[in-house]
């Protein structure tokens, strides 16, 4: 793998300003002092891996990303442990998914070792920005790639830019969430871009999220585009259902994102007396199960969201429904704690998911 060159910022964040940011990081409010950049040029390949001061970019107004939406991204976290070491959680899965997203969007494929190398370089350099584990804080890492070629014809771009930025982060959802089952909007369809982690999927979710707010909910639950019958995922998370028969149900992959957290929780299910099941799930099965008690717990999961309890639904057909007693369920809380304890090194990592960087 080629070596990364380093150009240090001449205006580093002061220790006092950084500590103030880490004391209350929020999510995406503050950014580390440097970024990783690698460019791709057709026929020459990936070149000039470098670490630069965080700064604004200049793009030609005809850059393909601005017109045709060739853009993908990932999200992962660095965790500071009690011994002050810093670890990543399953970064290889993010690297592999980044490849799959690039292929679906017709973009240049970044070798996985370059993806991982860029993440490692930035985390090592900016290790002072990784918060302590208090309140489950971490350094959220955002690798992304855009089509940078100036071109107004409809085709795949020839030139791309890959970058990694990072922001200290607290919990994305600090409280349980209620979901609005939108009858009006669709996130993805078979053959579409639902399996790719691309910006367009999230842009399409924003108006539905506003609809959720208007109906007393914090997020949207997507159903399929053809029938609005089958559960897919939330606006920012995968979704899971705990049944009274100790099953852990989640929708099959196909038009939804293959979440790294989703995959990890399915592997942990047996440790919590649950049988993991991936299959198509009808929305009526969910709402009937919530009403009858067959589904006493629901939660959503993702890198930013970790494990977020779902305590209610609202839909035009059924109105407001409360999940269980309206409080986070015992299985949900146990799974969440187990996952977080692995990430912060407080529980055995029997799967070899974590990797030390510093």
Coordinates of C-alpha atoms in Angstrom, one line a residue:
X1 CA 0.0 0.0 0.0
X2 CA 1.4 3.4 -0.9
X3 CA 2.4 5.7 2.0
X4 CA 0.3 8.7 3.0
X5 CA 2.0 12.1 2.9
X6 CA 1.2 14.5 5.7
X7 CA 0.7 18.2 5.6
X8 CA 0.0 19.5 9.1
X9 CA -2.4 22.3 9.7
X10 CA -0.9 25.6 10.7
X11 CA -4.0 26.4 12.8
X12 CA -4.6 23.4 15.1
X13 CA -7.5 23.4 17.5
X14 CA -6.3 24.5 20.9
X15 CA -6.4 22.0 23.8
X16 CA -9.0 24.1 25.6
X17 CA -11.3 24.3 22.5
X18 CA -11.0 20.6 21.9
X19 CA -11.7 19.7 25.5
X20 CA -14.8 21.9 25.4
X21 CA -15.9 20.2 22.2
X22 CA -15.4 16.7 23.7
X23 CA -17.3 17.7 26.9
X24 CA -20.5 18.1 24.8
X25 CA -19.8 16.8 21.2
X26 CA -23.4 16.4 20.0
X27 CA -23.2 14.8 16.6
X28 CA -21.4 16.4 13.6
X29 CA -20.9 19.7 15.4
X30 CA -17.1 19.7 15.5
X31 CA -14.5 18.3 13.2
X32 CA -10.9 17.1 13.6
X33 CA -8.1 19.2 12.2
X34 CA -7.2 17.0 9.3
X35 CA -8.7 14.9 6.5
X36 CA -7.6 12.1 4.2
X37 CA -7.8 12.6 0.5
X38 CA -7.0 10.2 -2.4
X39 CA -7.8 10.9 -6.0
X40 CA -8.7 8.5 -8.9
X41 CA -7.9 9.4 -12.5
X42 CA -9.0 7.1 -15.3
X43 CA -6.2 4.9 -16.6
X44 CA -3.9 6.1 -13.9
X45 CA -5.8 4.7 -11.0
X46 CA -5.8 5.8 -7.3
X47 CA -3.0 8.2 -6.5
X48 CA -1.5 10.6 -4.1
X49 CA -2.8 9.4 -0.8
X50 CA -2.4 12.3 1.6
X51 CA -3.5 13.8 4.9
X52 CA -4.3 17.5 4.7
X53 CA -5.6 20.2 6.9
X54 CA -9.4 20.2 7.1
X55 CA -10.5 22.8 4.6
X56 CA -13.1 23.6 2.0
X57 CA -13.0 22.0 -1.4
X58 CA -13.2 23.7 -4.7
X59 CA -15.3 21.8 -7.3
X60 CA -16.0 22.7 -10.9
X61 CA -19.7 23.6 -11.3
X62 CA -20.0 20.8 -13.8
X63 CA -18.6 18.2 -11.4
X64 CA -20.6 15.0 -12.0
X65 CA -21.5 14.5 -8.3
X66 CA -23.5 17.8 -8.5
X67 CA -25.6 16.7 -11.5
X68 CA -25.8 12.9 -11.4
X69 CA -25.4 12.0 -7.8
X70 CA -22.5 9.7 -8.0
X71 CA -21.6 9.7 -4.3
X72 CA -21.3 7.0 -1.6
X73 CA -20.2 7.0 2.1
X74 CA -19.7 4.9 5.1
X75 CA -19.9 5.5 8.9
X76 CA -17.8 3.8 11.6
X77 CA -16.5 4.7 15.0
X78 CA -13.2 4.8 17.0
X79 CA -13.6 3.9 20.7
X80 CA -11.3 4.9 23.5
X81 CA -11.0 2.1 26.1
X82 CA -10.2 2.3 29.8
X83 CA -6.5 1.7 29.2
X84 CA -6.5 4.7 26.7
X85 CA -6.0 2.5 23.7
X86 CA -8.2 3.2 20.6
X87 CA -10.1 0.6 18.7
X88 CA -12.3 0.2 15.6
X89 CA -15.3 -2.0 15.3
X90 CA -15.4 -4.2 12.2
X91 CA -13.9 -1.7 9.8
X92 CA -13.3 -4.5 7.3
X93 CA -17.1 -4.8 6.8
X94 CA -17.4 -1.1 6.1
X95 CA -14.6 -1.4 3.5
X96 CA -16.3 -4.3 1.8
X97 CA -19.6 -2.5 1.7
X98 CA -17.9 0.6 0.3
X99 CA -16.8 -1.6 -2.6
X100 CA -20.3 -2.9 -3.1
X101 CA -21.8 0.6 -3.1
X102 CA -19.2 1.9 -5.6
X103 CA -20.0 -1.0 -7.9
X104 CA -23.7 -0.3 -7.7
X105 CA -23.2 3.4 -8.4
X106 CA -20.9 2.8 -11.4
X107 CA -17.9 4.4 -9.5
X108 CA -14.2 3.5 -9.3
X109 CA -13.6 0.8 -6.7
X110 CA -11.3 1.8 -3.9
X111 CA -9.2 -1.1 -2.7
X112 CA -10.2 -2.2 0.8
X113 CA -6.6 -1.8 2.1
X114 CA -6.6 1.9 1.0
X115 CA -10.0 2.5 2.7
X116 CA -8.6 0.9 5.9
X117 CA -5.3 2.7 5.6
X118 CA -7.0 6.0 5.3
X119 CA -9.1 5.5 8.4
X120 CA -6.1 4.3 10.4
X121 CA -4.0 7.3 9.3
X122 CA -6.6 9.8 10.4
X123 CA -7.4 8.1 13.7
X124 CA -3.8 7.9 14.7
X125 CA -3.1 11.5 13.8
X126 CA -6.3 12.8 15.6
X127 CA -6.3 10.4 18.5
X128 CA -6.6 13.3 21.0
X129 CA -10.1 13.9 19.4
X130 CA -11.3 10.4 20.5
X131 CA -13.5 11.1 23.6
X132 CA -13.5 9.0 26.7
X133 CA -16.1 6.3 26.9
X134 CA -18.3 8.3 29.3
X135 CA -21.8 8.6 28.0
X136 CA -20.9 6.3 25.1
X137 CA -19.0 9.0 23.3
X138 CA -16.8 8.0 20.3
X139 CA -15.1 9.4 17.2
X140 CA -17.5 9.1 14.3
X141 CA -15.6 8.5 11.1
X142 CA -17.0 9.4 7.7
X143 CA -15.3 7.9 4.6
X144 CA -16.9 9.1 1.4
X145 CA -16.3 9.3 -2.4
X146 CA -17.6 11.7 -5.0
X147 CA -17.4 11.9 -8.8
X148 CA -15.2 14.9 -9.4
X149 CA -14.9 15.0 -13.2
X150 CA -16.5 18.1 -14.8
X151 CA -18.9 16.5 -17.3
X152 CA -22.5 17.1 -18.3
X153 CA -23.1 13.9 -20.3
X154 CA -24.9 11.1 -18.6
X155 CA -22.3 8.4 -18.0
X156 CA -20.0 7.2 -15.3
X157 CA -17.4 9.8 -14.3
X158 CA -13.8 9.2 -15.1
X159 CA -12.3 11.0 -12.0
X160 CA -13.2 10.5 -8.3
X161 CA -12.1 11.8 -4.9
X162 CA -12.1 9.7 -1.8
X163 CA -11.9 11.4 1.6
X164 CA -12.1 10.6 5.3
X165 CA -13.3 13.1 7.9
X166 CA -14.2 12.6 11.5
X167 CA -16.2 14.2 14.3
X168 CA -16.5 13.5 18.0
X169 CA -19.9 12.2 18.8
X170 CA -22.3 11.5 21.6
X171 CA -25.5 9.3 21.2
X172 CA -27.4 9.9 18.0
X173 CA -30.7 9.1 19.7
X174 CA -30.6 9.8 23.4
X175 CA -34.2 8.6 24.0
X176 CA -36.5 5.8 22.6
X177 CA -38.1 6.6 19.3
X178 CA -41.6 6.3 17.8
X179 CA -42.0 5.4 14.1
X180 CA -44.3 6.8 11.5
X181 CA -45.3 4.3 8.9
X182 CA -45.5 6.5 5.8
X183 CA -48.2 5.6 3.2
X184 CA -46.9 8.2 0.8
X185 CA -43.1 7.7 0.3
X186 CA -40.8 4.9 -0.7
X187 CA -37.1 4.6 0.1
X188 CA -36.1 1.9 -2.4
X189 CA -37.2 -0.8 -4.7
X190 CA -35.7 -4.1 -6.0
X191 CA -33.0 -3.3 -8.5
X192 CA -32.7 0.3 -7.1
X193 CA -30.0 1.8 -4.9
X194 CA -31.4 0.6 -1.6
X195 CA -28.5 -1.7 -0.9
X196 CA -25.9 1.1 -1.6
X197 CA -25.0 3.6 1.1
X198 CA -25.5 6.6 -1.1
X199 CA -26.6 10.1 -0.4
X200 CA -29.6 10.0 -2.6
X201 CA -31.3 7.4 -0.4
X202 CA -31.0 9.7 2.5
X203 CA -32.1 12.8 0.6
X204 CA -35.3 10.9 -0.4
X205 CA -36.0 10.2 3.2
X206 CA -36.1 13.8 4.4
X207 CA -39.6 14.7 3.4
X208 CA -40.9 11.5 4.9
X209 CA -39.1 12.3 8.2
X210 CA -40.8 15.7 8.3
X211 CA -44.1 13.8 7.8
X212 CA -43.1 11.7 10.8
X213 CA -42.5 14.8 13.0
X214 CA -45.9 16.1 12.0
X215 CA -47.4 12.9 13.3
X216 CA -45.7 12.8 16.6
X217 CA -42.8 10.5 15.7
X218 CA -39.1 10.9 15.5
X219 CA -38.4 8.7 12.5
X220 CA -40.1 6.9 9.6
X221 CA -40.6 3.2 9.0
X222 CA -40.3 2.3 5.3
X223 CA -42.4 -0.3 3.7
X224 CA -41.8 -1.7 0.2
X225 CA -42.5 0.4 -2.9
X226 CA -44.7 -2.0 -4.8
X227 CA -47.4 -2.8 -2.2
X228 CA -46.5 -0.8 1.0
X229 CA -47.0 -4.1 2.7
X230 CA -43.6 -5.4 3.6
X231 CA -41.3 -3.9 6.3
X232 CA -38.0 -2.6 5.1
X233 CA -36.0 -0.3 7.4
X234 CA -36.1 3.0 9.2
X235 CA -34.9 6.3 7.8
X236 CA -31.5 6.0 9.5
X237 CA -31.5 2.4 10.9
X238 CA -32.3 -1.2 10.4
X239 CA -35.1 -2.6 12.4
X240 CA -35.6 -5.7 14.6
X241 CA -38.5 -7.4 16.4
X242 CA -38.3 -9.6 19.6
X243 CA -41.2 -12.0 19.7
X244 CA -42.8 -13.8 22.7
X245 CA -41.4 -17.0 21.3
X246 CA -37.8 -15.6 21.7
X247 CA -37.2 -15.0 18.0
X248 CA -35.3 -12.0 16.7
X249 CA -36.9 -11.1 13.5
X250 CA -35.5 -8.7 10.9
X251 CA -36.4 -8.1 7.2
X252 CA -34.4 -10.0 4.6
X253 CA -31.8 -8.2 2.6
X254 CA -32.6 -7.3 -1.0
X255 CA -33.5 -3.6 -1.1
X256 CA -32.3 -2.5 2.3
X257 CA -28.9 -1.7 3.6
X258 CA -26.7 -4.6 4.9
X259 CA -26.0 -2.9 8.2
X260 CA -22.8 -3.8 10.1
X261 CA -24.6 -3.4 13.4
X262 CA -27.5 -5.5 12.1
X263 CA -25.2 -8.3 11.1
X264 CA -23.4 -8.1 14.5
X265 CA -26.6 -8.3 16.5
X266 CA -27.8 -11.3 14.6
X267 CA -24.6 -13.0 15.6
X268 CA -25.1 -12.1 19.3
X269 CA -28.8 -13.2 19.4
X270 CA -28.1 -16.7 20.7
X271 CA -26.2 -15.3 23.7
X272 CA -29.5 -13.7 24.7
X273 CA -31.7 -16.7 24.2
X274 CA -33.0 -15.5 20.8
X275 CA -33.2 -17.3 17.5
X276 CA -32.2 -14.9 14.7
X277 CA -34.5 -15.0 11.7
X278 CA -34.2 -13.0 8.5
X279 CA -37.4 -13.2 6.4
X280 CA -40.0 -11.0 4.7
X281 CA -42.2 -9.4 7.4
X282 CA -45.6 -7.9 6.7
X283 CA -46.4 -4.6 8.4
X284 CA -49.8 -6.1 9.5
X285 CA -47.9 -8.9 11.2
X286 CA -45.9 -6.3 13.2
X287 CA -48.9 -4.2 14.2
X288 CA -51.0 -7.2 15.0
X289 CA -48.1 -8.6 17.0
X290 CA -47.6 -5.4 18.9
X291 CA -51.4 -5.2 19.7
X292 CA -51.5 -8.9 20.9
X293 CA -48.2 -8.9 22.8
X294 CA -46.7 -11.4 20.4
X295 CA -44.1 -8.7 19.7
X296 CA -43.3 -7.2 23.0
X297 CA -40.0 -5.4 22.0
X298 CA -38.9 -3.5 18.9
X299 CA -35.6 -1.8 18.3
X300 CA -33.6 -0.2 15.5
X301 CA -29.9 -0.4 15.0
X302 CA -27.0 1.2 13.2
X303 CA -23.5 2.6 13.7
X304 CA -24.7 6.0 14.8
X305 CA -27.9 4.8 16.5
X306 CA -26.3 1.7 18.1
X307 CA -29.4 0.1 19.5
X308 CA -32.3 2.4 19.8
X309 CA -35.6 1.2 21.5
X310 CA -38.8 1.7 19.5
X311 CA -41.6 2.3 21.9
X312 CA -44.5 3.1 19.5
X313 CA -45.9 3.3 16.0
X314 CA -48.3 5.6 14.3
X315 CA -50.0 4.9 10.9
X316 CA -53.0 6.1 9.0
X317 CA -54.6 2.7 9.2
X318 CA -54.0 1.9 12.9
X319 CA -53.3 5.2 14.6
X320 CA -51.0 5.2 17.6
X321 CA -49.8 1.9 19.0
X322 CA -47.6 1.4 22.0
X323 CA -45.0 -1.3 22.0
X324 CA -45.1 -3.4 25.2
X325 CA -45.4 -1.1 28.2
X326 CA -43.9 1.9 26.3
X327 CA -40.5 1.4 27.9
X328 CA -37.3 -0.1 26.5
X329 CA -37.5 -3.9 26.7
X330 CA -35.2 -6.1 28.7
X331 CA -33.8 -8.0 25.7
X332 CA -33.2 -4.8 23.8
X333 CA -31.3 -3.3 26.7
X334 CA -29.2 -6.5 27.2
X335 CA -28.3 -6.7 23.5
X336 CA -27.4 -3.0 23.5
X337 CA -25.2 -3.3 26.5
X338 CA -23.5 -6.4 25.1
X339 CA -22.7 -4.7 21.8
X340 CA -21.4 -1.5 23.5
X341 CA -19.3 -3.5 26.0
X342 CA -17.6 -5.3 23.1
X343 CA -16.9 -2.0 21.3
X344 CA -15.4 -0.5 24.4
X345 CA -13.4 -3.6 25.4
X346 CA -15.5 -4.4 28.5
X347 CA -16.7 -7.8 27.2
X348 CA -15.0 -10.7 25.3
X349 CA -14.8 -10.2 21.6
X350 CA -15.2 -13.8 20.6
X351 CA -15.8 -13.0 17.0
X352 CA -12.6 -10.9 16.5
X353 CA -14.6 -7.9 15.5
X354 CA -12.4 -5.2 17.1
X355 CA -9.1 -3.9 15.9
X356 CA -6.6 -1.7 17.7
X357 CA -5.3 1.4 16.0
X358 CA -3.5 3.2 18.8

